[in-house]
mmCIF file of C-alpha atoms and ligand atoms in Angstrom:
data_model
loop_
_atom_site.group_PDB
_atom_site.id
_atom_site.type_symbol
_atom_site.label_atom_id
_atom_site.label_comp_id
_atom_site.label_asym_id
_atom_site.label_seq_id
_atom_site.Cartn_x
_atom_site.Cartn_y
_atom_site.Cartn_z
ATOM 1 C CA UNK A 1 43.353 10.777 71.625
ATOM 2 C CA UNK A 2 46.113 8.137 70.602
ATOM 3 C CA UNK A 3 43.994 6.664 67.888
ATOM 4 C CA UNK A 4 43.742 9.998 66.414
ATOM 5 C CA UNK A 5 47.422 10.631 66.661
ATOM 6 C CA UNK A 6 48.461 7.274 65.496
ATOM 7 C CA UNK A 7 46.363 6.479 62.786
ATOM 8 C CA UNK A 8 47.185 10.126 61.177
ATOM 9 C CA UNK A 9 49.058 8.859 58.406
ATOM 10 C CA UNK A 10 46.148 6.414 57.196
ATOM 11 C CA UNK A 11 43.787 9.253 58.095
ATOM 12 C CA UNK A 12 45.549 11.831 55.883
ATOM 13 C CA UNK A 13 45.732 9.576 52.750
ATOM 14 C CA UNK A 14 42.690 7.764 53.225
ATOM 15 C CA UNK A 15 40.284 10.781 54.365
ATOM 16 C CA UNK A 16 41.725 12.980 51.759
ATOM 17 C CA UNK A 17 41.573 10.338 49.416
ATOM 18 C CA UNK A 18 37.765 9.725 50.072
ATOM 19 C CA UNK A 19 36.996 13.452 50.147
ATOM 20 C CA UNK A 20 38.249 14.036 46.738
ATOM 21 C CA UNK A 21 36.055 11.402 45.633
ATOM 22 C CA UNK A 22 33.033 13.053 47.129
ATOM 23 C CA UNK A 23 33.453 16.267 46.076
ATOM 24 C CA UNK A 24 35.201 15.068 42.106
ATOM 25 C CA UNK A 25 31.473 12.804 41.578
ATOM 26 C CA UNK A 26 28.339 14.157 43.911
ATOM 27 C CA UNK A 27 26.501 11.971 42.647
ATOM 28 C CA UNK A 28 26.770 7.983 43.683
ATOM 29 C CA UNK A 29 27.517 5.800 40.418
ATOM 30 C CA UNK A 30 29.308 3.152 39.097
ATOM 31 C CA UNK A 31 32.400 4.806 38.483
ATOM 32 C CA UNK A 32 32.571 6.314 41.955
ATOM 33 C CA UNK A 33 32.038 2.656 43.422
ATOM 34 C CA UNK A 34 34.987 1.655 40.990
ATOM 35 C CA UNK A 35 37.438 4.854 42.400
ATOM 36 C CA UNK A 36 36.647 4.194 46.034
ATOM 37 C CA UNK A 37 37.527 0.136 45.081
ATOM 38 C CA UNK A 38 41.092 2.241 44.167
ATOM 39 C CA UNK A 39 41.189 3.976 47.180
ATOM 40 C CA UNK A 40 40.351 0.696 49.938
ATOM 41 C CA UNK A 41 42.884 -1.260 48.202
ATOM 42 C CA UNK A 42 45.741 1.654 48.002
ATOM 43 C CA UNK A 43 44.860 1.671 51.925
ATOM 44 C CA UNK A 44 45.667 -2.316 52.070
ATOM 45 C CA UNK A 45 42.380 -3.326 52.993
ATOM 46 C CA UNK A 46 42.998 -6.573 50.809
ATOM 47 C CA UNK A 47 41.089 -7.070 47.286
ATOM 48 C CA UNK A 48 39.140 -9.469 48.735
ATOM 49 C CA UNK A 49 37.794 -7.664 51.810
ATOM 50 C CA UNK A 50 37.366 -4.752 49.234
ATOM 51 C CA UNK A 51 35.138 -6.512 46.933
ATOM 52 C CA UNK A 52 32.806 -7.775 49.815
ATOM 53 C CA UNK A 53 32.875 -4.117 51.261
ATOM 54 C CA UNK A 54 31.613 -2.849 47.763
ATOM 55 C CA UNK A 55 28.895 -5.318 47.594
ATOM 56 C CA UNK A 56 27.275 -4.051 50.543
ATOM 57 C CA UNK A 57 28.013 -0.758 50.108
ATOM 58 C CA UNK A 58 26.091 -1.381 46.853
ATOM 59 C CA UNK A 59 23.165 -3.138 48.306
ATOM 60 C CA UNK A 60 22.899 -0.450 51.310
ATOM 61 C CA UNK A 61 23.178 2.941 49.122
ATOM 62 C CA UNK A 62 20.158 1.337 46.797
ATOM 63 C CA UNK A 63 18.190 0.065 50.021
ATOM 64 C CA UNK A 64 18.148 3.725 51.326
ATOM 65 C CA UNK A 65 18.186 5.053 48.275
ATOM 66 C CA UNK A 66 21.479 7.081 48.346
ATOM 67 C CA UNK A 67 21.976 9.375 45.683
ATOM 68 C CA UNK A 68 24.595 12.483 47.270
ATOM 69 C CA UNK A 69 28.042 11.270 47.701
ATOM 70 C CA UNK A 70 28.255 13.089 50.898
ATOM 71 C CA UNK A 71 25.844 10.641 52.264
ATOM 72 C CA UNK A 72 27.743 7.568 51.576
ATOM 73 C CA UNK A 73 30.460 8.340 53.396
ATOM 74 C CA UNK A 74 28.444 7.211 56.892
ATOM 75 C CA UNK A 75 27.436 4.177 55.429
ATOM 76 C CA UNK A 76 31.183 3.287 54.903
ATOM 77 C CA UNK A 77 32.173 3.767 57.970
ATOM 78 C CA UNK A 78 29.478 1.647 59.326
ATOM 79 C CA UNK A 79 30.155 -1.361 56.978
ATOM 80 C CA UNK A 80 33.608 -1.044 57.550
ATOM 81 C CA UNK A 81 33.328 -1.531 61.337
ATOM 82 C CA UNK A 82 30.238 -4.258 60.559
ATOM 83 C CA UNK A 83 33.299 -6.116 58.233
ATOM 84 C CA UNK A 84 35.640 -6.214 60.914
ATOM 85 C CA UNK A 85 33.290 -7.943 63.544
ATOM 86 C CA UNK A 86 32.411 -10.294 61.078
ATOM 87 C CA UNK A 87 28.868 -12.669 61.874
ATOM 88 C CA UNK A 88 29.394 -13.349 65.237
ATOM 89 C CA UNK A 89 30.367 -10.614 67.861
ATOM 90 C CA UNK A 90 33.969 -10.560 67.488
ATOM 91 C CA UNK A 91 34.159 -7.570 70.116
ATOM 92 C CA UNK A 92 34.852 -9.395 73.123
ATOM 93 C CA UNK A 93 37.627 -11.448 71.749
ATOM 94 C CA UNK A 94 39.711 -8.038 71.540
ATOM 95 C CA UNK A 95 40.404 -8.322 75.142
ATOM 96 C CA UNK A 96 43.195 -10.372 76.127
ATOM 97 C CA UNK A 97 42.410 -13.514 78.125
ATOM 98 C CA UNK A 98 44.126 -12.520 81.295
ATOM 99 C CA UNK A 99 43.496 -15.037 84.396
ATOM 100 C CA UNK A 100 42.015 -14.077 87.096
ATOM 101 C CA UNK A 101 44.157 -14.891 90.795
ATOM 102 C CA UNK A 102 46.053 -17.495 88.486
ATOM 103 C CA UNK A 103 49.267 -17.518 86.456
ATOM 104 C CA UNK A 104 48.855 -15.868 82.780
ATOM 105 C CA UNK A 105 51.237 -17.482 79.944
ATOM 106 C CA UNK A 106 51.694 -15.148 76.849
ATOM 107 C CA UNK A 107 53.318 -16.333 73.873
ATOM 108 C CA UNK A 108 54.728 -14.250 71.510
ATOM 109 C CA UNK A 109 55.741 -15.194 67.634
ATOM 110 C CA UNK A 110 56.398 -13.566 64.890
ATOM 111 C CA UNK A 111 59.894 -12.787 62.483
ATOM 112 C CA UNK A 112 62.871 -10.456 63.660
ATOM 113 C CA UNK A 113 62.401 -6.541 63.653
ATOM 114 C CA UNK A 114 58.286 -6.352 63.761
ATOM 115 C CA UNK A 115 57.739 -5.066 67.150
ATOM 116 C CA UNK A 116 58.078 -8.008 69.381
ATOM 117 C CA UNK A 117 60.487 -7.126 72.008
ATOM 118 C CA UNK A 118 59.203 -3.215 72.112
ATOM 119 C CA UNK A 119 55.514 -5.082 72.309
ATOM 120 C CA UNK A 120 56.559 -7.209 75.509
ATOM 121 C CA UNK A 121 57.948 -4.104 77.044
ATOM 122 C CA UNK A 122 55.149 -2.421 76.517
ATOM 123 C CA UNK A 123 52.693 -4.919 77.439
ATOM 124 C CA UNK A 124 54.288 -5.272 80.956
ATOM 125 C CA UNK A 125 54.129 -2.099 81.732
ATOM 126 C CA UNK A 126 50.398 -1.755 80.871
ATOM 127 C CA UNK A 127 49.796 -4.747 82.796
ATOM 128 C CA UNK A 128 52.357 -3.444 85.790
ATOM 129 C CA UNK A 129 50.684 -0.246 86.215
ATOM 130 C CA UNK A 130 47.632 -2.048 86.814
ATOM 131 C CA UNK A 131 49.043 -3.510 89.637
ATOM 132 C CA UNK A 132 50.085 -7.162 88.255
ATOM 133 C CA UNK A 133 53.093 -8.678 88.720
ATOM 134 C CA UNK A 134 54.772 -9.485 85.793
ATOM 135 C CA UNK A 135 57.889 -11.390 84.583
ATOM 136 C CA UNK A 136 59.388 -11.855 81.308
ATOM 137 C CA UNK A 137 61.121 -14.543 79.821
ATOM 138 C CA UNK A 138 63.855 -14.133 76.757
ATOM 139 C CA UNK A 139 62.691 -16.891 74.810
ATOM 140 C CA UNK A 140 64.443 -15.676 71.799
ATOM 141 C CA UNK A 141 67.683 -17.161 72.167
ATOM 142 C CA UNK A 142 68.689 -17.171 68.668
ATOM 143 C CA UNK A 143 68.915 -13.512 67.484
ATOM 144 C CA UNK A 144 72.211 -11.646 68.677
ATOM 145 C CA UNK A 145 71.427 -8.954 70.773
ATOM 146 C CA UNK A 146 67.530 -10.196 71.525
ATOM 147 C CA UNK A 147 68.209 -11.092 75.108
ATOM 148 C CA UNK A 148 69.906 -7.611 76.063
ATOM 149 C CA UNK A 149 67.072 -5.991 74.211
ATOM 150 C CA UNK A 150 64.496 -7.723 76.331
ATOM 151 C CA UNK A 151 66.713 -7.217 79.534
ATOM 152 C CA UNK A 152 66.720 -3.644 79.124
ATOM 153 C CA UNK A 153 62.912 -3.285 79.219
ATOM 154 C CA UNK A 154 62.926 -5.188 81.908
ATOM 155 C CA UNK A 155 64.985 -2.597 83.783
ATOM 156 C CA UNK A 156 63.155 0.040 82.038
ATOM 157 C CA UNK A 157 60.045 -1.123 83.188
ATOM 158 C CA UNK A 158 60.854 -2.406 86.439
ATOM 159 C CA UNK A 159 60.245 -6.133 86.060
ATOM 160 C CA UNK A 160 62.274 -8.964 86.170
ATOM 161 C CA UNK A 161 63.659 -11.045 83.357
ATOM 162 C CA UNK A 162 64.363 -14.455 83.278
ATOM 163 C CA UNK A 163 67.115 -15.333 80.774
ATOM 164 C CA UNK A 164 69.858 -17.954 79.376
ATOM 165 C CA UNK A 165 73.279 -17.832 77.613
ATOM 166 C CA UNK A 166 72.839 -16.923 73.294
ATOM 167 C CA UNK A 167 72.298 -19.838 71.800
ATOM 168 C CA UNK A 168 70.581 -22.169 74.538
ATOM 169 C CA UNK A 169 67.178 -24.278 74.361
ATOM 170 C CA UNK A 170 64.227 -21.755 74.668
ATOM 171 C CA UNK A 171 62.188 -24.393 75.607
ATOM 172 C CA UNK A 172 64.522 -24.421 79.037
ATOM 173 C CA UNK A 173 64.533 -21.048 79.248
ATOM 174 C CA UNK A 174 60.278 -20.513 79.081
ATOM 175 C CA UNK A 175 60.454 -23.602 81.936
ATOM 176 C CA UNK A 176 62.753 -21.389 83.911
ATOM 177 C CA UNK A 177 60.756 -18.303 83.465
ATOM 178 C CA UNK A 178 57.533 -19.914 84.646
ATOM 179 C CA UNK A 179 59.009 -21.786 87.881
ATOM 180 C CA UNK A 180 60.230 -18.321 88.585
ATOM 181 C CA UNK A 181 56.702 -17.225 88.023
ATOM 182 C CA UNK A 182 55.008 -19.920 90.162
ATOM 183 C CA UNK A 183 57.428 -19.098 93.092
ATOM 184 C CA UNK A 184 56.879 -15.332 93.509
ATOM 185 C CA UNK A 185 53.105 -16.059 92.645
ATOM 186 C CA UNK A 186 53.356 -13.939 89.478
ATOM 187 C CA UNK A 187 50.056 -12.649 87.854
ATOM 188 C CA UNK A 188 51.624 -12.748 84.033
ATOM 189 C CA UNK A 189 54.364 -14.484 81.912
ATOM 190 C CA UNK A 190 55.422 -12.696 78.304
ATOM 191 C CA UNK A 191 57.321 -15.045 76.800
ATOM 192 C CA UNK A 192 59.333 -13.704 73.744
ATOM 193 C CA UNK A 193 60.180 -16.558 71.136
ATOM 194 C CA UNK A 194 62.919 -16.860 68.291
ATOM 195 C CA UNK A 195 61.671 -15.197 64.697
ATOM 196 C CA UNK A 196 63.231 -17.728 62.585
ATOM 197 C CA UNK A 197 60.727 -18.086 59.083
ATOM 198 C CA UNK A 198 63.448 -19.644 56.357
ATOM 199 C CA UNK A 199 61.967 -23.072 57.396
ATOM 200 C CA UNK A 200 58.326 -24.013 58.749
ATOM 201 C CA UNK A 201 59.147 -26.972 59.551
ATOM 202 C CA UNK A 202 61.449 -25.591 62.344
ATOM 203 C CA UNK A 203 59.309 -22.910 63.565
ATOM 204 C CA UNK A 204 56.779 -25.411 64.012
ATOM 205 C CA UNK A 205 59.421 -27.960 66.161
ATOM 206 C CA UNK A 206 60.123 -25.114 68.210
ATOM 207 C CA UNK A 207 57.265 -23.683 68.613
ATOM 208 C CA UNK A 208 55.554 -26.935 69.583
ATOM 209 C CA UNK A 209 58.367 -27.959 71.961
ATOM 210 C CA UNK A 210 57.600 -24.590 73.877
ATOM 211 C CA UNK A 211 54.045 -24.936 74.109
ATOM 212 C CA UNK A 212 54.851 -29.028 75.390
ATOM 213 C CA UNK A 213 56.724 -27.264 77.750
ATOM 214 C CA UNK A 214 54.248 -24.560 78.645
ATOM 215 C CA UNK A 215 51.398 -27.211 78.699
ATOM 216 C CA UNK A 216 52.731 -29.676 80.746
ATOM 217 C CA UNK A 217 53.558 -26.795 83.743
ATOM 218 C CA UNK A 218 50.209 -24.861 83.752
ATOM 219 C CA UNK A 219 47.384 -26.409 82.648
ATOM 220 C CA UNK A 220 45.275 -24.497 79.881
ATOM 221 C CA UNK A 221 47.992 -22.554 79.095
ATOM 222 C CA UNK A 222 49.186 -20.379 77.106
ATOM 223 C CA UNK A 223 46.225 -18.299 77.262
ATOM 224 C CA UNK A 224 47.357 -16.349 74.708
ATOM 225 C CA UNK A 225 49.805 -16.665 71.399
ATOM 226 C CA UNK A 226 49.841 -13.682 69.882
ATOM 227 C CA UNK A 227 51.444 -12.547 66.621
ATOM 228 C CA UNK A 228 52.917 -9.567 66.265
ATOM 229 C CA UNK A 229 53.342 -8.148 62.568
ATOM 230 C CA UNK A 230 54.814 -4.656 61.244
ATOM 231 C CA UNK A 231 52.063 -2.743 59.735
ATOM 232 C CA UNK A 232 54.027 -0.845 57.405
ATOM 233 C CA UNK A 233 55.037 -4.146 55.649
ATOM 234 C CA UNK A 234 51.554 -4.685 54.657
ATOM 235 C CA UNK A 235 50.262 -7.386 52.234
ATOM 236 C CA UNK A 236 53.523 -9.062 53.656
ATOM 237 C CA UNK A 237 52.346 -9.281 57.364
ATOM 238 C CA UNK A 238 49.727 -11.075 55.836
ATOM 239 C CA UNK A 239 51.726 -13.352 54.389
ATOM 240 C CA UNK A 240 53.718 -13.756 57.332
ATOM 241 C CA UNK A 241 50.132 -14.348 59.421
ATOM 242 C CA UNK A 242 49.416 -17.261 57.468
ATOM 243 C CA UNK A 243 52.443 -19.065 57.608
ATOM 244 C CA UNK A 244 52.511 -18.410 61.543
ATOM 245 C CA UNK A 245 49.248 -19.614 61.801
ATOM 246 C CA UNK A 246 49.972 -22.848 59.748
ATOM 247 C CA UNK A 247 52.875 -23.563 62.140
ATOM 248 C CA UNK A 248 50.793 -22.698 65.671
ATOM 249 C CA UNK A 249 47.418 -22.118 66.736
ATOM 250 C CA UNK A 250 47.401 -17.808 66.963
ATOM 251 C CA UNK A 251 45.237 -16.436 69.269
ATOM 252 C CA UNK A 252 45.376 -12.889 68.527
ATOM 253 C CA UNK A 253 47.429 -10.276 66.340
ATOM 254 C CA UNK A 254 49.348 -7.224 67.415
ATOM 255 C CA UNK A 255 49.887 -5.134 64.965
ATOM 256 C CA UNK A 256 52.715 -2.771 65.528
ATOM 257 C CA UNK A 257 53.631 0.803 63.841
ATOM 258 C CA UNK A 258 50.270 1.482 62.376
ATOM 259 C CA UNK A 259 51.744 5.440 63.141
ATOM 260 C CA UNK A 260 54.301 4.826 60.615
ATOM 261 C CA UNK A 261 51.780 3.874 57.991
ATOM 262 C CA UNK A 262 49.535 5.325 55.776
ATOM 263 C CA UNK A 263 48.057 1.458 55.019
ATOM 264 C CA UNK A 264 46.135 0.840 58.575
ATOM 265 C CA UNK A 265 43.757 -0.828 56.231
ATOM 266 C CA UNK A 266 45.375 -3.842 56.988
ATOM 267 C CA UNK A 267 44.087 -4.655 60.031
ATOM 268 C CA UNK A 268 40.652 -5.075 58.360
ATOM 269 C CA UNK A 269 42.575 -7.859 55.851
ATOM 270 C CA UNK A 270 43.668 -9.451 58.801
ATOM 271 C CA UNK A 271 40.183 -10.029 60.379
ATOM 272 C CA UNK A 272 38.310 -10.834 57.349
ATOM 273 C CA UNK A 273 41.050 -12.869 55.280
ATOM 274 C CA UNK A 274 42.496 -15.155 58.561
ATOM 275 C CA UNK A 275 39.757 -14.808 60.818
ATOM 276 C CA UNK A 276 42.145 -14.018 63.779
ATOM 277 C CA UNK A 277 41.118 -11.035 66.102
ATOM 278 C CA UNK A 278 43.343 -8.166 66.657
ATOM 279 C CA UNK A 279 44.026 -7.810 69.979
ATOM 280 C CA UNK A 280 46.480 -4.859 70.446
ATOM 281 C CA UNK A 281 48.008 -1.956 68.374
ATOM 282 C CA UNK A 282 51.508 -0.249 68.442
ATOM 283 C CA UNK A 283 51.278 3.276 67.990
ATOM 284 C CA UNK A 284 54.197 4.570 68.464
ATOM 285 C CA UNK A 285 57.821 3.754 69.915
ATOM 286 C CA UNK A 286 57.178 4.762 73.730
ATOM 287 C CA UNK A 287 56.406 2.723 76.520
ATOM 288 C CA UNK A 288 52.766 4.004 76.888
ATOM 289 C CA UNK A 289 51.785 3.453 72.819
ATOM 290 C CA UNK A 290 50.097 0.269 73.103
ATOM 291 C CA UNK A 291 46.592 0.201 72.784
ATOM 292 C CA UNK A 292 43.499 -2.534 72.695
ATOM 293 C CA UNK A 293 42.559 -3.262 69.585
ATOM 294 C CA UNK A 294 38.952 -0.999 69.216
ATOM 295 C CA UNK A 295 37.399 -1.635 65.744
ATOM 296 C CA UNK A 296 34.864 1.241 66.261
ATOM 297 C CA UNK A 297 37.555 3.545 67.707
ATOM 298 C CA UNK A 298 39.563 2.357 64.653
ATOM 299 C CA UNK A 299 37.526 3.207 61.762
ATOM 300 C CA UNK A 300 36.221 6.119 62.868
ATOM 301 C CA UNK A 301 39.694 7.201 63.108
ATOM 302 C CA UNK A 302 39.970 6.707 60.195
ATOM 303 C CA UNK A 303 37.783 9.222 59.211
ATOM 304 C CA UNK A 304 37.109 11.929 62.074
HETATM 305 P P1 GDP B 1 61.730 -7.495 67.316
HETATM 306 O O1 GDP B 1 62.936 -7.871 66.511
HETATM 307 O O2 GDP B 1 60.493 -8.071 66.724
HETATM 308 O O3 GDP B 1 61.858 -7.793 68.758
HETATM 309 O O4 GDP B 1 61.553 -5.912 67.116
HETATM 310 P P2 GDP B 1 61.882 -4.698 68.113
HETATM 311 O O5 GDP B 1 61.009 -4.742 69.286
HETATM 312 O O6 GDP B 1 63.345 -4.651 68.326
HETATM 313 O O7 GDP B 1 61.423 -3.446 67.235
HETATM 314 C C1 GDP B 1 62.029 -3.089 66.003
HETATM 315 C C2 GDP B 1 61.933 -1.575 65.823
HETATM 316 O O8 GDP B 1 60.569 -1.195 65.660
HETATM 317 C C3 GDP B 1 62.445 -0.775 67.013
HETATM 318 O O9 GDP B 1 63.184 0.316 66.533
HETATM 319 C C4 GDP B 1 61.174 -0.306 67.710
HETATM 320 O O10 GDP B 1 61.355 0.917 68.399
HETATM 321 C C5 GDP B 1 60.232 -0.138 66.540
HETATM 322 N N1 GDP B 1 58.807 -0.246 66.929
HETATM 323 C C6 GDP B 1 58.195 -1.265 67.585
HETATM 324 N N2 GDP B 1 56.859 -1.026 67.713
HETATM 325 C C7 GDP B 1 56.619 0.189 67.141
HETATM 326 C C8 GDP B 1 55.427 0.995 66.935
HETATM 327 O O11 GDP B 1 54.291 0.660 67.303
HETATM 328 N N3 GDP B 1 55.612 2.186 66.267
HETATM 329 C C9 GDP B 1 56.836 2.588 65.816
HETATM 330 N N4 GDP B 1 56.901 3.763 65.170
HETATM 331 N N5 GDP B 1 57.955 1.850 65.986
HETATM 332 C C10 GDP B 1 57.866 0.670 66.635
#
């Protein structure tokens, strides 16, 4: 199962981790609450998410009147996937908001070397394979080398990519990419976007003059901007989400190399600190090792 595969890293540490606190205590007490505080935060679940976490896990073990250690480790697992839904039922806004018999306009931000490129690549042959016709569009026209890089997916993958000289206005290149996509009746447009971060200010200009751009062509769209941020940068990709979401309104998160990680507690920062679903995961560096975002899958990856 690719969860199981990809999450092993965060599995080892964190399951090991969790198991040495069962078996080193038995009994539930403060101390163990204070060691498994350790152990969620060494994981980059975030203090914050942590503390919350605790609190419940607090109130639940005294509700039912949990005394064994070996006992708590269910009601973990449960609060953890209860934390990442948050109040209202956060599962449906995992799936991407794909148009039906209508043009689909993906955005996607997010600084140099995270996983955006491989992400598109992947993404379009997800969405090829189930029989959509998809286009790309190198929006990154800053970064040497970015619009080869895309190119070559496109090849690998089989779809076509719409693309400019280095150095020219993304904003012409996205209007390009989507008359292309309105001419050959295209089900889906990934749009890949410059990484630039030294100055919000111009991420926000350029981002903005896209989405004019984007706006003014198809109404409604883009139907998606999604993020994409390196797992195995951790408290960082947080960082990095709330700058990006200053600058543009982020729809979802993809969160790439959680396989290279032993930190996948991240994603449940994410959720609970910016309130932004995640929508996708990179597990891997193949075509095929994208996967929904599936918080139940997820967390009890974590621990099978
Ligand atoms: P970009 O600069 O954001 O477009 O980043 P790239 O798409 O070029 O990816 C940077 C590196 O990360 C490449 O070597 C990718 O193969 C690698 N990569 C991307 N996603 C994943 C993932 O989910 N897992 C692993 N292990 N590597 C990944």
């Amino acid at each position: 199962d690719k969860y199981k595969d990809g999450l092993s890293k965060t599995r080892k540490s964190f399951s090991e981790k969790i198991n040495d606190l069962v078996a080193r205590y038995r009994t539930v007490d403060e101390e163990f609450f204070e060691d498994l505080e350790e152990v969620l935060i060494s994981a980059d679940v975030g203090v914050s998410t942590v503390m919350e976490l605790i609190e419940e896990l607090e109130m639940e073990v005294k509700r039912q009147n949990i005394k064994d250690t070996k006992e708590v480790k269910q009601v973990i697992s449960e609060k953890l996937v209860e934390i990442y839904q948050g109040d209202d039922d956060q599962e449906d806004h995992t799936d991407l908001n794909l148009q039906e018999n209508e043009l689909t306009i993906i955005l996607f931000v997010g600084v140099n070397g995270v996983g955006k490129t491989t992400t598109i690549g992947k993404l379009a042959h997800q969405l090829k394979s189930e029989g959509k016709e998809v286009i790309l569009t190198a929006g990154d026209t800053f970064r040497a080398g970015a619009i080869e890089q895309l190119n070559e997916w496109g090849k690998r993958v089989g779809v076509d990519v719409i693309k400019h000289s280095e150095g020219s206005d993304p904003a012409a290149v996205i209007y390009d990419g989507i008359q292309a996509a309105k001419s050959r009746q295209a089900d889906v447009l990934l749009c890949d976007t410059a990484g630039r971060l030294q100055n919000k200010v111009n991420l926000m200009n350029e981002l903005s003059k896209v989405k004019r751009v984007i706006e003014r062509e198809v109404p409604n769209a883009p139907h998606e901007v999604l993020l994409v941020l390196d797992a195995t940068t951790g408290q960082n990709a947080l960082s990095q989400a709330k700058t990006f979401s200053q600058a543009t309104d982020v729809s979802g998160i993809v969160l790439t190399k959680l396989d290279g990680t032993a930190k996948g507690g991240i994603v449940l920062a994410i959720r609970n600190e910016l309130g932004i679903p995640v929508k996708l995961v990179g597990l891997g560096e193949k075509m095929t090792d994208l996967q929904e975002f599936d918080p139940h899958a997820f967390v009890y990856g974590l621990f099978a």
